[in-house]
PDB file of C-alpha atoms in Angstrom:
ATOM      1  CA  MET A  51       0.000   0.000   0.000  1.00 48.00           C
ATOM      2  CA  GLN A  52       1.252   3.446  -0.883  1.00 52.00           C
ATOM      3  CA  VAL A  53       1.529   6.100   1.819  1.00 52.00           C
ATOM      4  CA  ARG A  54       0.217   9.481   0.755  1.00 57.00           C
ATOM      5  CA  SER A  55       1.875  12.627   2.027  1.00 57.00           C
ATOM      6  CA  GLU A  56      -1.127  14.767   1.100  1.00 53.00           C
ATOM      7  CA  SER A  57      -4.439  14.295   2.845  1.00 54.00           C
ATOM      8  CA  GLN A  58      -7.481  13.382   0.809  1.00 61.00           C
ATOM      9  CA  SER A  59      -9.012  16.713   1.792  1.00 66.00           C
ATOM     10  CA  SER A  60      -6.536  18.670  -0.343  1.00 83.00           C
ATOM     11  CA  THR A  61      -8.014  19.760  -3.637  1.00 91.00           C
ATOM     12  CA  PHE A  62      -7.047  18.549  -7.068  1.00 89.00           C
ATOM     13  CA  GLU A  63      -5.904  22.073  -7.920  1.00 93.00           C
ATOM     14  CA  TYR A  64      -3.749  22.309  -4.789  1.00 95.00           C
ATOM     15  CA  ARG A  65      -2.068  18.945  -5.447  1.00 96.00           C
ATOM     16  CA  LEU A  66      -1.334  19.869  -9.065  1.00 95.00           C
ATOM     17  CA  THR A  67       0.040  23.258  -8.042  1.00 96.00           C
ATOM     18  CA  GLN A  68       2.321  21.641  -5.459  1.00 97.00           C
ATOM     19  CA  GLU A  69       3.555  19.112  -8.017  1.00 98.00           C
ATOM     20  CA  ALA A  70       4.386  21.879 -10.520  1.00 98.00           C
ATOM     21  CA  ILE A  71       6.302  23.772  -7.822  1.00 98.00           C
ATOM     22  CA  ASN A  72       8.173  20.600  -6.868  1.00 98.00           C
ATOM     23  CA  LEU A  73       9.108  19.859 -10.493  1.00 98.00           C
ATOM     24  CA  ARG A  74      10.390  23.400 -11.023  1.00 98.00           C
ATOM     25  CA  GLN A  75      12.486  23.209  -7.849  1.00 98.00           C
ATOM     26  CA  GLN A  76      13.995  19.913  -8.976  1.00 97.00           C
ATOM     27  CA  ALA A  77      14.765  21.380 -12.401  1.00 97.00           C
ATOM     28  CA  GLN A  78      16.409  24.450 -10.871  1.00 97.00           C
ATOM     29  CA  GLU A  79      18.902  22.254  -9.038  1.00 96.00           C
ATOM     30  CA  MET A  80      19.986  20.452 -12.218  1.00 95.00           C
ATOM     31  CA  PRO A  81      22.415  21.441 -14.928  1.00 95.00           C
ATOM     32  CA  VAL A  82      20.996  22.015 -18.388  1.00 94.00           C
ATOM     33  CA  CYS A  83      20.138  18.527 -19.636  1.00 95.00           C
ATOM     34  CA  VAL A  84      17.342  16.474 -21.134  1.00 96.00           C
ATOM     35  CA  ARG A  85      15.922  15.500 -17.723  1.00 97.00           C
ATOM     36  CA  ARG A  86      15.726  19.159 -16.688  1.00 97.00           C
ATOM     37  CA  ALA A  87      13.852  20.002 -19.885  1.00 97.00           C
ATOM     38  CA  GLU A  88      11.460  17.113 -19.227  1.00 97.00           C
ATOM     39  CA  LEU A  89      10.754  18.338 -15.695  1.00 97.00           C
ATOM     40  CA  LEU A  90      10.025  21.858 -16.929  1.00 98.00           C
ATOM     41  CA  GLN A  91       7.809  20.514 -19.716  1.00 98.00           C
ATOM     42  CA  LYS A  92       5.829  18.467 -17.191  1.00 98.00           C
ATOM     43  CA  ALA A  93       5.404  21.572 -15.000  1.00 98.00           C
ATOM     44  CA  ARG A  94       4.069  23.498 -18.018  1.00 98.00           C
ATOM     45  CA  GLN A  95       1.667  20.647 -18.802  1.00 98.00           C
ATOM     46  CA  ILE A  96       0.375  20.850 -15.244  1.00 98.00           C
ATOM     47  CA  ASP A  97      -0.145  24.609 -15.680  1.00 97.00           C
ATOM     48  CA  VAL A  98      -2.263  23.891 -18.771  1.00 96.00           C
ATOM     49  CA  ALA A  99      -4.210  21.202 -16.897  1.00 95.00           C
ATOM     50  CA  LEU A 100      -4.935  23.706 -14.128  1.00 94.00           C
ATOM     51  CA  GLU A 101      -6.239  26.249 -16.639  1.00 92.00           C
ATOM     52  CA  VAL A 102      -8.466  23.642 -18.294  1.00 90.00           C
ATOM     53  CA  ASN A 103      -9.763  22.543 -14.894  1.00 88.00           C
ATOM     54  CA  ARG A 104     -10.543  26.144 -13.908  1.00 87.00           C
ATOM     55  CA  TRP A 105     -12.280  26.705 -17.235  1.00 84.00           C
ATOM     56  CA  LEU A 106     -14.376  23.546 -16.920  1.00 84.00           C
ATOM     57  CA  SER A 107     -15.260  24.400 -13.319  1.00 84.00           C
ATOM     58  CA  SER A 108     -16.192  28.010 -14.028  1.00 79.00           C
ATOM     59  CA  PRO A 109     -19.812  29.151 -13.956  1.00 82.00           C
ATOM     60  CA  GLY A 110     -20.975  30.025 -17.422  1.00 78.00           C
ATOM     61  CA  LEU A 111     -18.162  28.010 -19.036  1.00 68.00           C
ATOM     62  CA  GLN A 112     -16.529  30.888 -20.900  1.00 64.00           C
ATOM     63  CA  PRO A 113     -14.215  29.910 -23.784  1.00 66.00           C
ATOM     64  CA  PRO A 114     -10.467  30.263 -23.126  1.00 64.00           C
ATOM     65  CA  MET A 115      -8.804  33.434 -24.341  1.00 65.00           C
TER      66      MET A 115
END
């Protein structure tokens, strides 16, 4: 069984935000390399996922700008 560091009460948005922060911190500590680029790309993908989630959760469902 896997032990979770985050409680189930934390929101999806919060967990994604924390993961993006963690990935960026890891990337900052690395020299320029493929792995660093992958970490930063994953953080950007999380940012996009957060925007999509906010858009889908918004009242009135306004199209993205």
